[in-house]
mmCIF file of C-alpha atoms (C1' of nucleotides) and ligand atoms in Angstrom:
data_model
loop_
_atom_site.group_PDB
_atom_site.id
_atom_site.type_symbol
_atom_site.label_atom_id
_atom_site.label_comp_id
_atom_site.label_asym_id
_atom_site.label_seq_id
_atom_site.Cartn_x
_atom_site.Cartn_y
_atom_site.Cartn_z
ATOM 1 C CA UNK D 12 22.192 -17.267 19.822
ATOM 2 C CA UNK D 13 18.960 -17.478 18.902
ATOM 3 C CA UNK D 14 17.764 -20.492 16.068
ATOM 4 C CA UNK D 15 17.406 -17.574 13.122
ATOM 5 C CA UNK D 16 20.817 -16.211 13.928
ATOM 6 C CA UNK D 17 22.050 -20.265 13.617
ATOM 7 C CA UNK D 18 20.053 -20.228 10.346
ATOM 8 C CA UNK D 19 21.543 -16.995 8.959
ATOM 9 C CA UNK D 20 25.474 -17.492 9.768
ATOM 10 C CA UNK D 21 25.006 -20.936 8.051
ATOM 11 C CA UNK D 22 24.078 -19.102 4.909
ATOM 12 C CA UNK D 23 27.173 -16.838 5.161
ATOM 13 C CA UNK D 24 25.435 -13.901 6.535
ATOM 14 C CA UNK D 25 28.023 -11.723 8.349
ATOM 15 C CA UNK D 26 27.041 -11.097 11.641
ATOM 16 C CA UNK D 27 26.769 -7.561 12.115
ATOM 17 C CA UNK D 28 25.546 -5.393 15.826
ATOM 18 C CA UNK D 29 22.386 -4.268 13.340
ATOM 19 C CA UNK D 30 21.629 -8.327 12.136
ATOM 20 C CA UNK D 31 22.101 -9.226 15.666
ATOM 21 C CA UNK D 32 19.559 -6.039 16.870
ATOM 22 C CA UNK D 33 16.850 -7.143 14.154
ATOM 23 C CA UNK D 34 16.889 -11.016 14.774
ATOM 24 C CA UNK D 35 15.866 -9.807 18.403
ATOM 25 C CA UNK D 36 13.313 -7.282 17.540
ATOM 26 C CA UNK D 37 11.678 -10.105 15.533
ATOM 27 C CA UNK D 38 12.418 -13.278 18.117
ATOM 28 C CA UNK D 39 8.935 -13.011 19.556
ATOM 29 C CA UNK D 40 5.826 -14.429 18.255
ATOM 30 C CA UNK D 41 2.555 -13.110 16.757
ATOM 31 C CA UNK D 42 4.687 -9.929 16.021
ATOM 32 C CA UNK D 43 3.698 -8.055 12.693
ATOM 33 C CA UNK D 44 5.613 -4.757 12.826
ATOM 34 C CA UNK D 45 6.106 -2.246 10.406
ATOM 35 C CA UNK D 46 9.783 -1.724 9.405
ATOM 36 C CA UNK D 47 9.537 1.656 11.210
ATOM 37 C CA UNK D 48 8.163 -0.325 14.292
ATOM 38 C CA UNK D 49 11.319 -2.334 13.787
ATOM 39 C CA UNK D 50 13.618 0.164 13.862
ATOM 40 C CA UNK D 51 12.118 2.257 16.810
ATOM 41 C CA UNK D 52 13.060 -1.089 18.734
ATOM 42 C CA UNK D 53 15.938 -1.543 16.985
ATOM 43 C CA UNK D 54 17.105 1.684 18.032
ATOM 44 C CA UNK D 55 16.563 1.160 22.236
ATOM 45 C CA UNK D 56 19.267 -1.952 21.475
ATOM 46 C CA UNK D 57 21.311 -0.197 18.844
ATOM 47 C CA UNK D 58 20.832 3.963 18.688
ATOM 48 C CA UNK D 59 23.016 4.017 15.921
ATOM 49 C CA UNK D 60 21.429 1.777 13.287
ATOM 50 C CA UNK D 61 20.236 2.884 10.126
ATOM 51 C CA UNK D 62 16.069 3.030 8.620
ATOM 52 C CA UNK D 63 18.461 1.543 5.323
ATOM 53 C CA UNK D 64 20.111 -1.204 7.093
ATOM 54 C CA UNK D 65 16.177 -2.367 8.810
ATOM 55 C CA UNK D 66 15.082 -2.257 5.298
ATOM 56 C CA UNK D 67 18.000 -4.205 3.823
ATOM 57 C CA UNK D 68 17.747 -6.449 6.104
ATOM 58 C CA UNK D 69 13.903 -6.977 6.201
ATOM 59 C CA UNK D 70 14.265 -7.521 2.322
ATOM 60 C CA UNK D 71 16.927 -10.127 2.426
ATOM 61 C CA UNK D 72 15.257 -11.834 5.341
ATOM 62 C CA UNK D 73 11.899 -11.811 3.252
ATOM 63 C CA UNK D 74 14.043 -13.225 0.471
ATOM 64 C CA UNK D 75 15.384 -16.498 1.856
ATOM 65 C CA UNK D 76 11.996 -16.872 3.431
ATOM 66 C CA UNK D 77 12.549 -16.197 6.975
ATOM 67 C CA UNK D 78 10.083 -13.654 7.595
ATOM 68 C CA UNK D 79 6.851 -12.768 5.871
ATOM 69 C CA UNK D 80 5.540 -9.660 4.049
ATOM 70 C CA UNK D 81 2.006 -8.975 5.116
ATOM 71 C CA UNK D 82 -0.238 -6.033 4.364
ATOM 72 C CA UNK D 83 -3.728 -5.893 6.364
ATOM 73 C CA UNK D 84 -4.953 -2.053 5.671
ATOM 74 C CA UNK D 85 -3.337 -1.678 1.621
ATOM 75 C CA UNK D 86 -0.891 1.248 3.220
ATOM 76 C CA UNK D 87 1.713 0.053 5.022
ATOM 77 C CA UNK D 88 4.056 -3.151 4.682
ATOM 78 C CA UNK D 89 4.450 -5.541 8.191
ATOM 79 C CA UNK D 90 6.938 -8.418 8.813
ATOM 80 C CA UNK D 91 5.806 -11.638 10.397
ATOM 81 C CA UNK D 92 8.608 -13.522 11.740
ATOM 82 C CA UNK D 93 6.088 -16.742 12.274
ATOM 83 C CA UNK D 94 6.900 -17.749 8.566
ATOM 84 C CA UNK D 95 7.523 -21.451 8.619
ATOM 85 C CA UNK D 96 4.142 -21.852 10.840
ATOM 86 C CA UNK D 97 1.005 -21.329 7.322
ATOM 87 C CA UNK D 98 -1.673 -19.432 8.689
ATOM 88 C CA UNK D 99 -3.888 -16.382 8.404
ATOM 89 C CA UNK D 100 -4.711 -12.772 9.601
ATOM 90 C CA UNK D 101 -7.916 -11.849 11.318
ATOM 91 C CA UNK D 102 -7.494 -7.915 11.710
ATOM 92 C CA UNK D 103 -9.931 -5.635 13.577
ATOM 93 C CA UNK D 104 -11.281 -2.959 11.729
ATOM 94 C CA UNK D 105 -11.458 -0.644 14.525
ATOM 95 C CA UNK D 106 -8.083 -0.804 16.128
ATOM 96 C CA UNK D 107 -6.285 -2.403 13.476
ATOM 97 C CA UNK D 108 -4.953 -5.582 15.752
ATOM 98 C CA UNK D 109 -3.788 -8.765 13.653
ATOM 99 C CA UNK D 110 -4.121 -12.197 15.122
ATOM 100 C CA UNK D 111 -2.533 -15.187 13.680
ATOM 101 C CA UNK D 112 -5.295 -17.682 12.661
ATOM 102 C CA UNK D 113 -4.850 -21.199 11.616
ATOM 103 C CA UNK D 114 -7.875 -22.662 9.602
ATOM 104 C CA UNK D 115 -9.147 -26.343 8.890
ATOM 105 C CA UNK D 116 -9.133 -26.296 4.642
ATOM 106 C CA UNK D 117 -6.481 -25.340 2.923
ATOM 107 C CA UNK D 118 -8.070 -22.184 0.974
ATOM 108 C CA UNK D 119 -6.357 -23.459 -2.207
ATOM 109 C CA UNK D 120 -8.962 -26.367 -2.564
ATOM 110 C CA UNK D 121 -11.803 -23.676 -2.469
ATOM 111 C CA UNK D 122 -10.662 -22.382 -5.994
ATOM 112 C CA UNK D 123 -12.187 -24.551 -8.512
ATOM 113 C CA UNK D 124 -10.475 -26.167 -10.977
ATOM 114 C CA UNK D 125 -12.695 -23.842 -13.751
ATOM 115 C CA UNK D 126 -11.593 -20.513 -11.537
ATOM 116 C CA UNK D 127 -8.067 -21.340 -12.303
ATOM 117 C CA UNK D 128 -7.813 -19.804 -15.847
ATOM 118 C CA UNK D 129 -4.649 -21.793 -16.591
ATOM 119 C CA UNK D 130 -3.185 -20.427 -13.632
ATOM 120 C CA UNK D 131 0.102 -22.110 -11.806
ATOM 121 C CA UNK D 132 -1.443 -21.257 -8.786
ATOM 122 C CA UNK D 133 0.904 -21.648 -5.829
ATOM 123 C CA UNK D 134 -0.432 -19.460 -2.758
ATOM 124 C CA UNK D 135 -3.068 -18.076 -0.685
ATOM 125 C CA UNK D 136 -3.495 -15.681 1.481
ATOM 126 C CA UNK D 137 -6.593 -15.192 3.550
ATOM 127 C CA UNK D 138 -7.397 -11.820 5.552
ATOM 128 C CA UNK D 139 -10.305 -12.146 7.801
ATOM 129 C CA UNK D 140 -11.677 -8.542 9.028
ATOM 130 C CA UNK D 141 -13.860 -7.789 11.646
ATOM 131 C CA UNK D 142 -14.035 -6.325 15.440
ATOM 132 C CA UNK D 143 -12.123 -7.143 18.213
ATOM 133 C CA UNK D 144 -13.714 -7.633 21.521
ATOM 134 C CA UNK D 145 -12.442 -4.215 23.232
ATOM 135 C CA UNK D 146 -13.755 -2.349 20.134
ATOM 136 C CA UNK D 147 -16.958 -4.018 20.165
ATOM 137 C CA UNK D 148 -16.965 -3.033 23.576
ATOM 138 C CA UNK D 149 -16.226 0.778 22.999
ATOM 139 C CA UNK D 150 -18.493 0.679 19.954
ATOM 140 C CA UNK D 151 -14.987 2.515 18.454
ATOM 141 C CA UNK D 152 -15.490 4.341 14.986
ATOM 142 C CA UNK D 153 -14.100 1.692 11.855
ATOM 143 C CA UNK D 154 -10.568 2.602 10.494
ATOM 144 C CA UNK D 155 -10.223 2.527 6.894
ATOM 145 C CA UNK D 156 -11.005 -0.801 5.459
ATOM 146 C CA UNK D 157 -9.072 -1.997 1.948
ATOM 147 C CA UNK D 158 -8.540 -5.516 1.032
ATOM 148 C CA UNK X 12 -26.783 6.836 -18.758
ATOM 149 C CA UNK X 13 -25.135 4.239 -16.972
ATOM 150 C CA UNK X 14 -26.678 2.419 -14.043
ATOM 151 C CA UNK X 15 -23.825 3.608 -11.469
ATOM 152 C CA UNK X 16 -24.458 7.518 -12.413
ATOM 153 C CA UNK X 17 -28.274 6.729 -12.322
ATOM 154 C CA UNK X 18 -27.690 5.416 -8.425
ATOM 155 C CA UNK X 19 -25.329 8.565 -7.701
ATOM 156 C CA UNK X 20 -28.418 10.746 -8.612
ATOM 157 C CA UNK X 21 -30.658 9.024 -7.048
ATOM 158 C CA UNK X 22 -28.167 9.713 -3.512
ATOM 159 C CA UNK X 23 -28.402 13.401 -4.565
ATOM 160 C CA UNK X 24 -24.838 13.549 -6.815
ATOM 161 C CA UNK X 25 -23.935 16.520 -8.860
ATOM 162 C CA UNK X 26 -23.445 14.827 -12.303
ATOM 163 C CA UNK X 27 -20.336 16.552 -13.196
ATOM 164 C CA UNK X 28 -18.095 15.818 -16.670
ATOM 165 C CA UNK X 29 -15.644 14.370 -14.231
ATOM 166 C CA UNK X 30 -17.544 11.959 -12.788
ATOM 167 C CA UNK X 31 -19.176 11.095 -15.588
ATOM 168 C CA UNK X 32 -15.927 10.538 -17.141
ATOM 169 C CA UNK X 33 -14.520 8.328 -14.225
ATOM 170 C CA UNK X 34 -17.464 6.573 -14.028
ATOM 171 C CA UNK X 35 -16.804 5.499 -18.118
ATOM 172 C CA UNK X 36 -13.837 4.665 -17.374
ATOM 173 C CA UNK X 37 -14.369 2.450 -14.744
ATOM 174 C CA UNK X 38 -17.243 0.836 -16.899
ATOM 175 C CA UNK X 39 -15.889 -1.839 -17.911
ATOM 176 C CA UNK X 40 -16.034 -5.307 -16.155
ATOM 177 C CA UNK X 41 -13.016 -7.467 -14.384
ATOM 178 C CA UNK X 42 -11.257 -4.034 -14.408
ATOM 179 C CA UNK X 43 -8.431 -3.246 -11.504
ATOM 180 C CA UNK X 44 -6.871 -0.177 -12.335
ATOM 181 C CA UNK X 45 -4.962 1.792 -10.012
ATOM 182 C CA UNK X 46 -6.255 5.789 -9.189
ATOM 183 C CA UNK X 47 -3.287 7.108 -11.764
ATOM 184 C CA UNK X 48 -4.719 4.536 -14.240
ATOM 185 C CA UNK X 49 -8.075 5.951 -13.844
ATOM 186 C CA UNK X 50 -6.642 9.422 -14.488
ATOM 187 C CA UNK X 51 -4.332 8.484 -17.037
ATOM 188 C CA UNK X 52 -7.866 6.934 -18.993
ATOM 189 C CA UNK X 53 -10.034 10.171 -17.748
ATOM 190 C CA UNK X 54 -7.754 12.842 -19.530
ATOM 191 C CA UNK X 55 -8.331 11.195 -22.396
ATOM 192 C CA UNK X 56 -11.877 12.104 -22.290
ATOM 193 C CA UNK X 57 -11.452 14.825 -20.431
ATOM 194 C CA UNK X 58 -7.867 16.472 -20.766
ATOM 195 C CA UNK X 59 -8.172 18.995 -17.752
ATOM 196 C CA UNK X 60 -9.435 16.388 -14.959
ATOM 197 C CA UNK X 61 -7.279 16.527 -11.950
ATOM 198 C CA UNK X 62 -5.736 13.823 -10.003
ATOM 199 C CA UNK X 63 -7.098 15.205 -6.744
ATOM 200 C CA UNK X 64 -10.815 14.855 -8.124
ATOM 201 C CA UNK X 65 -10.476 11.057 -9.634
ATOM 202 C CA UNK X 66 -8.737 10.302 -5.470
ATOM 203 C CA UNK X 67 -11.760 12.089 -4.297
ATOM 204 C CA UNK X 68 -14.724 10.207 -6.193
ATOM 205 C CA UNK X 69 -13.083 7.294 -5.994
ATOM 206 C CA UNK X 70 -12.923 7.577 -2.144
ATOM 207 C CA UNK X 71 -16.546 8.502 -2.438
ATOM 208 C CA UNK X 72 -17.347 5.610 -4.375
ATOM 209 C CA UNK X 73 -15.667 3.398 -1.873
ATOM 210 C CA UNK X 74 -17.637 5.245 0.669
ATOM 211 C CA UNK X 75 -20.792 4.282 -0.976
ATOM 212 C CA UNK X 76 -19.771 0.780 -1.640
ATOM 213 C CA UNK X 77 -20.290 1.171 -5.466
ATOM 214 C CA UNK X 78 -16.016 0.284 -6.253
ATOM 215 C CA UNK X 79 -14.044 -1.969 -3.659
ATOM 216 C CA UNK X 80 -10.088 -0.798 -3.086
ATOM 217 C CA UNK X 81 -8.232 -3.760 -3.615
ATOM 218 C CA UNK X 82 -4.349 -4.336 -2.828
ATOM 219 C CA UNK X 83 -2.196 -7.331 -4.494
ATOM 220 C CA UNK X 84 0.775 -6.823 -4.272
ATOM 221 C CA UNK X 85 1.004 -4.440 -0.932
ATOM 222 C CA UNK X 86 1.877 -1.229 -2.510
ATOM 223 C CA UNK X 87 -0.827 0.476 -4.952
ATOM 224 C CA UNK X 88 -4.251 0.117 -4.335
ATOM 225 C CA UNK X 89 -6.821 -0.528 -7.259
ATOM 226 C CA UNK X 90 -10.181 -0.127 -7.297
ATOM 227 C CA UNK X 91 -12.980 -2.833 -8.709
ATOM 228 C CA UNK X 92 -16.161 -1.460 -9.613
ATOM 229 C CA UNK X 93 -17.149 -5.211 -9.468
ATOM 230 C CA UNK X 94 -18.215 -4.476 -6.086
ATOM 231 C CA UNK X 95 -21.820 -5.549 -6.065
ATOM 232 C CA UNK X 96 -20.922 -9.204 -6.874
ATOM 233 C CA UNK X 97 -18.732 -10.778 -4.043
ATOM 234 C CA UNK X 98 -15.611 -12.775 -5.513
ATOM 235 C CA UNK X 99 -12.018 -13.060 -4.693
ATOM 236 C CA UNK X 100 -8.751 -12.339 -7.023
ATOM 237 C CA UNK X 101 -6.225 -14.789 -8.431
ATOM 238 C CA UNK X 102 -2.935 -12.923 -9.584
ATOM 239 C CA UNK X 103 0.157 -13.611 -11.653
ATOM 240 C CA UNK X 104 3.486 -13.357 -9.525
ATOM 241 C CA UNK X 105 5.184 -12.855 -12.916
ATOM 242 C CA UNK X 106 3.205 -9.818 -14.900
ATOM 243 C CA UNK X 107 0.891 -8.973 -12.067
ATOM 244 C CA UNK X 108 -2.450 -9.764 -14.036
ATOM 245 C CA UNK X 109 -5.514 -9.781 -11.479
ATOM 246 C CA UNK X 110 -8.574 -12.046 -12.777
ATOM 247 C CA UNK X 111 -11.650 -12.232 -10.309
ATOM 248 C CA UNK X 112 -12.990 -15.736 -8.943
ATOM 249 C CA UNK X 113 -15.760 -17.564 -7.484
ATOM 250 C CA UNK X 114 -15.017 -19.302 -5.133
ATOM 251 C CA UNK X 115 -17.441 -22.656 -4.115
ATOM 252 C CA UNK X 116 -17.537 -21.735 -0.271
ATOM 253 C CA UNK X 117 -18.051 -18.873 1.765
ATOM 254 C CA UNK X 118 -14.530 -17.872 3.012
ATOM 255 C CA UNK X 119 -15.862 -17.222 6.052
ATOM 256 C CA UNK X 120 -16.708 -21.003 6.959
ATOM 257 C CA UNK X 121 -13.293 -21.851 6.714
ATOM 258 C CA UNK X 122 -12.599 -19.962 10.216
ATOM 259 C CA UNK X 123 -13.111 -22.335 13.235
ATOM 260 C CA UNK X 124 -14.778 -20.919 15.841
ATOM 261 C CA UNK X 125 -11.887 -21.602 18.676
ATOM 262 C CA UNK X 126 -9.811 -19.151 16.010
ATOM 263 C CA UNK X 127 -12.009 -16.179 16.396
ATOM 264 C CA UNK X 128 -10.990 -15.027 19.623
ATOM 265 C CA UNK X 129 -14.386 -12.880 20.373
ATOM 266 C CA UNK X 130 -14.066 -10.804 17.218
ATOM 267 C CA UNK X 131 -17.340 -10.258 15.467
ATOM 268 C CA UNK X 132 -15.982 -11.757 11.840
ATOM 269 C CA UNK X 133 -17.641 -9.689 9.072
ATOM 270 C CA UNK X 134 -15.755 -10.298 5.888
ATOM 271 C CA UNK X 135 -12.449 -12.246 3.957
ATOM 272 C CA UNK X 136 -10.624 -11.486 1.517
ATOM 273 C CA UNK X 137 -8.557 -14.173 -0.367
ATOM 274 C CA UNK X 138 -6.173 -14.021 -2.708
ATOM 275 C CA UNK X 139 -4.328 -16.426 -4.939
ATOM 276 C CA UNK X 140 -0.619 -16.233 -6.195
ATOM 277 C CA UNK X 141 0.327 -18.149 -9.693
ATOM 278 C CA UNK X 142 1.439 -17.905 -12.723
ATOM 279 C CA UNK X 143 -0.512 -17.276 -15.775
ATOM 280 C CA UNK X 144 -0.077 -19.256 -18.692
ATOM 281 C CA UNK X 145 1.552 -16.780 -20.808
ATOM 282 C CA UNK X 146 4.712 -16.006 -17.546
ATOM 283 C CA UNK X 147 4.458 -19.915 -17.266
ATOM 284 C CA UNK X 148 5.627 -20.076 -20.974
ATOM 285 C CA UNK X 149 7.852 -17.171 -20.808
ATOM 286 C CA UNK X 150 9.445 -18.405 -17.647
ATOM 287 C CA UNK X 151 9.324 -15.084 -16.781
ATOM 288 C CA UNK X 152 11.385 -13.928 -13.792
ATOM 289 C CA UNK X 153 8.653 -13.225 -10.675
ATOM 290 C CA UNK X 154 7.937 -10.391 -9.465
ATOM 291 C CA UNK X 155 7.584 -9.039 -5.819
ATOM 292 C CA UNK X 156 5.339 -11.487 -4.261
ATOM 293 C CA UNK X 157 3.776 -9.991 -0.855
ATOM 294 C CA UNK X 158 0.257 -11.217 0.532
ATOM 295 C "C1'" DT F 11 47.363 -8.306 12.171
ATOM 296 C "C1'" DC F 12 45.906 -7.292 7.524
ATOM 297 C "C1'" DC F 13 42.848 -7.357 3.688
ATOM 298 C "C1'" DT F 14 38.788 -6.881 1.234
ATOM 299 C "C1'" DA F 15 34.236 -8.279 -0.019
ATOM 300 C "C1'" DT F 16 30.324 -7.371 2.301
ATOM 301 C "C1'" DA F 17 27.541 -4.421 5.096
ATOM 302 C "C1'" DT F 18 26.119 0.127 6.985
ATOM 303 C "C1'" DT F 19 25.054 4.907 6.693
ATOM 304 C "C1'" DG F 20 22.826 9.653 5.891
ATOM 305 C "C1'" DG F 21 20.620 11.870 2.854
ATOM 306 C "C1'" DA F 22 18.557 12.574 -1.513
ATOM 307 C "C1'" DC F 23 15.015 10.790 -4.115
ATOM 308 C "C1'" DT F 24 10.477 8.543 -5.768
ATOM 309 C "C1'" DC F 25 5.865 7.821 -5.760
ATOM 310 C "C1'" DA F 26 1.118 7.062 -3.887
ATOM 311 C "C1'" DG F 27 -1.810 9.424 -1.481
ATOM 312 C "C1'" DT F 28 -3.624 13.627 1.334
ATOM 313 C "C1'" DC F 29 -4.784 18.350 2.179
ATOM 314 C "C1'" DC F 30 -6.169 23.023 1.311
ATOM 315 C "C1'" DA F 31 -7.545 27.681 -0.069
ATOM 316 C "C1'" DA F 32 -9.207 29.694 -4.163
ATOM 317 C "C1'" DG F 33 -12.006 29.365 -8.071
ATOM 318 C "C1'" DT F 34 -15.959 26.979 -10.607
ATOM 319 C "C1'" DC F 35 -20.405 25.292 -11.620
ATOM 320 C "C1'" DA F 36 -24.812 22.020 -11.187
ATOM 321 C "C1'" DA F 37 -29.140 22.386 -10.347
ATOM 322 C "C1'" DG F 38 -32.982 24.107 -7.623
ATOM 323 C "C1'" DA F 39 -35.680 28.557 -6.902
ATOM 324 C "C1'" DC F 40 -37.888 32.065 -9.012
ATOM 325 C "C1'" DG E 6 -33.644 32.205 -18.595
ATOM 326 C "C1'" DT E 7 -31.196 34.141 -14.678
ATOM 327 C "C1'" DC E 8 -29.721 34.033 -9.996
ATOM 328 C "C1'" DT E 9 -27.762 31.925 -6.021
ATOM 329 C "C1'" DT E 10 -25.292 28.985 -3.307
ATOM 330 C "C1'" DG E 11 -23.268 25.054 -1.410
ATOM 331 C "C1'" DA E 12 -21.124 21.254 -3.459
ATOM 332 C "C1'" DC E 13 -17.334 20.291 -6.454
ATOM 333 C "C1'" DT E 14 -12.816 20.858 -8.747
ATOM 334 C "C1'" DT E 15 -8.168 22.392 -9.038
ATOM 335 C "C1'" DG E 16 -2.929 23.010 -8.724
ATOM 336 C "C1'" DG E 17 0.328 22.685 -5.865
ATOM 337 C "C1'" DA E 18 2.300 21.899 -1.459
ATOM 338 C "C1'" DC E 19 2.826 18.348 1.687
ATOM 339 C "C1'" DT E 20 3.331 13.548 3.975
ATOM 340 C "C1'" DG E 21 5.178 9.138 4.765
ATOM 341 C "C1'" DA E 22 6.686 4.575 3.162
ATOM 342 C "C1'" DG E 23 10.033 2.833 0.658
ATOM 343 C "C1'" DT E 24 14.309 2.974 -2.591
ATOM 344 C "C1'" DC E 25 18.886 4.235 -4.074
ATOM 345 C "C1'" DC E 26 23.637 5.519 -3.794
ATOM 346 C "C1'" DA E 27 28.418 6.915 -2.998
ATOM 347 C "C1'" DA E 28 31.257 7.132 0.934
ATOM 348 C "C1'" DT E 29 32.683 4.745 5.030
ATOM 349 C "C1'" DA E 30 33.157 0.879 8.258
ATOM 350 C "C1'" DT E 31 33.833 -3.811 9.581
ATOM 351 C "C1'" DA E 32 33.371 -9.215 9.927
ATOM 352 C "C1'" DG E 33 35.853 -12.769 9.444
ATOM 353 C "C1'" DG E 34 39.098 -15.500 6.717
ATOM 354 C "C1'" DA E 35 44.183 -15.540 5.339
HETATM 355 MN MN1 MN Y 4 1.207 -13.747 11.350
HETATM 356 MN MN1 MN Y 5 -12.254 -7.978 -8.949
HETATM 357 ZN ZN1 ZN Y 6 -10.028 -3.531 17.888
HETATM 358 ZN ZN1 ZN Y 7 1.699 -13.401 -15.905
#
DNA sequence: TCCTATATTGGACTCAGTCCAAGTCAAGAC
DNA sequence: GTCTTGACTTGGACTGAGTCCAATATAGGA
């Protein structure tokens, strides 16, 4: 059983064929699907789970802090199940591929103490864009951009 | 006239009421509103705008670089007509209030080169999480967090 | 084995955003 | 000032991610 599994049945999660399904979709690294990527996957393990049960499960997984809610283009949501590692996202414009970056400052102490209005401030997140190597290569039309 | 219509002309815009009106609305600085909020404003000044024209000239504007789309909290996107000025956003994870920052170093500096993997970096965005001083003193419940 | 609180399900629903064919009009030509 | 035309606007249909819910199923303790 696989360390998040561990985690989850010592919370009192029941474990259910879909819980089971979704903790394996998500066991590798550098993974940031969409929660219709996760269920297409989901699906080859389990064909009868439900879009509603990857979303419940997503949201309660998001909740206790086991997985991460990241969004690269400002469309759609994606899952990172690398959430007890901090980094960052570097995501190529072209293609849209999202690398896990880890960088030397912590970006909270480049927010000046007169930038912080007040503020409790308590995260970061930092999305580098750019192009990836094979679309630099192809020259590739950019995809939409959005912070 | 304002400076942003005077540019449009000067790219060979049709000055029509409705994007006269947007641009008014969007006018105003330190101002994220989201394409309904634009439209909600615009009707006031210009009750028979349509919502397909403000999501076409503010796609245009994008286009031109004259607004930036900007996503917080990975579901609507808003749009900053603070886009000639480069700064980053610091946002309440109680009430969802956005105020623009300076930040002391480029963002981009913070990115080792060993983390780049080949891509040709052009831009970061960063974005803070906190609460504001009036959720801090409400102890207001937070909201959906999402980077 | 039984019980039941918890979890799953399909389908309806919401809401931001896109698309389109038909109608309108800004602004240059005369 | 009028004409002309291609750019612009419009309502409404459509898409796709995400939410909600009442009915059904089941994990796991008794
Ligand atoms: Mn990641
Ligand atoms: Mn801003
Ligand atoms: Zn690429
Ligand atoms: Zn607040």
């Amino acid at each position: 059983m696989s360390d998040l599994l561990r985690r989850l049945r010592a919370r009192g999660w029941r474990l259910t064929a879909q819980r089971r399904v979704i903790a394996e979709v998500l066991d590798g690294e550098h993974v940031h699907y969409t929660a219709d990527e996760v269920h297409a996957r989901a699906v080859e393990l389990l064909p009868e789970i439900s879009r509603a049960s990857v979303y419940n499960t997503l949201g309660e997984l998001v909740t206790l802090g086991e997985v991460t809610e990241v969004n690269t283009d400002g469309r759609v949501r994606r899952y990172d199940p690398n959430a007890h590692e901090a980094h960052q996202h570097l995501v190529c414009s072209g293609c849209g591929a999202i690398r896990d970056v880890r960088l030397t400052d912590d970006p909270l102490s480049a927010l000046p103490e007169g930038e912080r209005f007040g503020f409790q401030v308590a995260q970061a997140t930092v999305t580098y864009y750019g192009r990836c190597p094979a679309c630099v290569a192809a020259n590739a039309a950019p995809g939409p951009p959005v912070g």
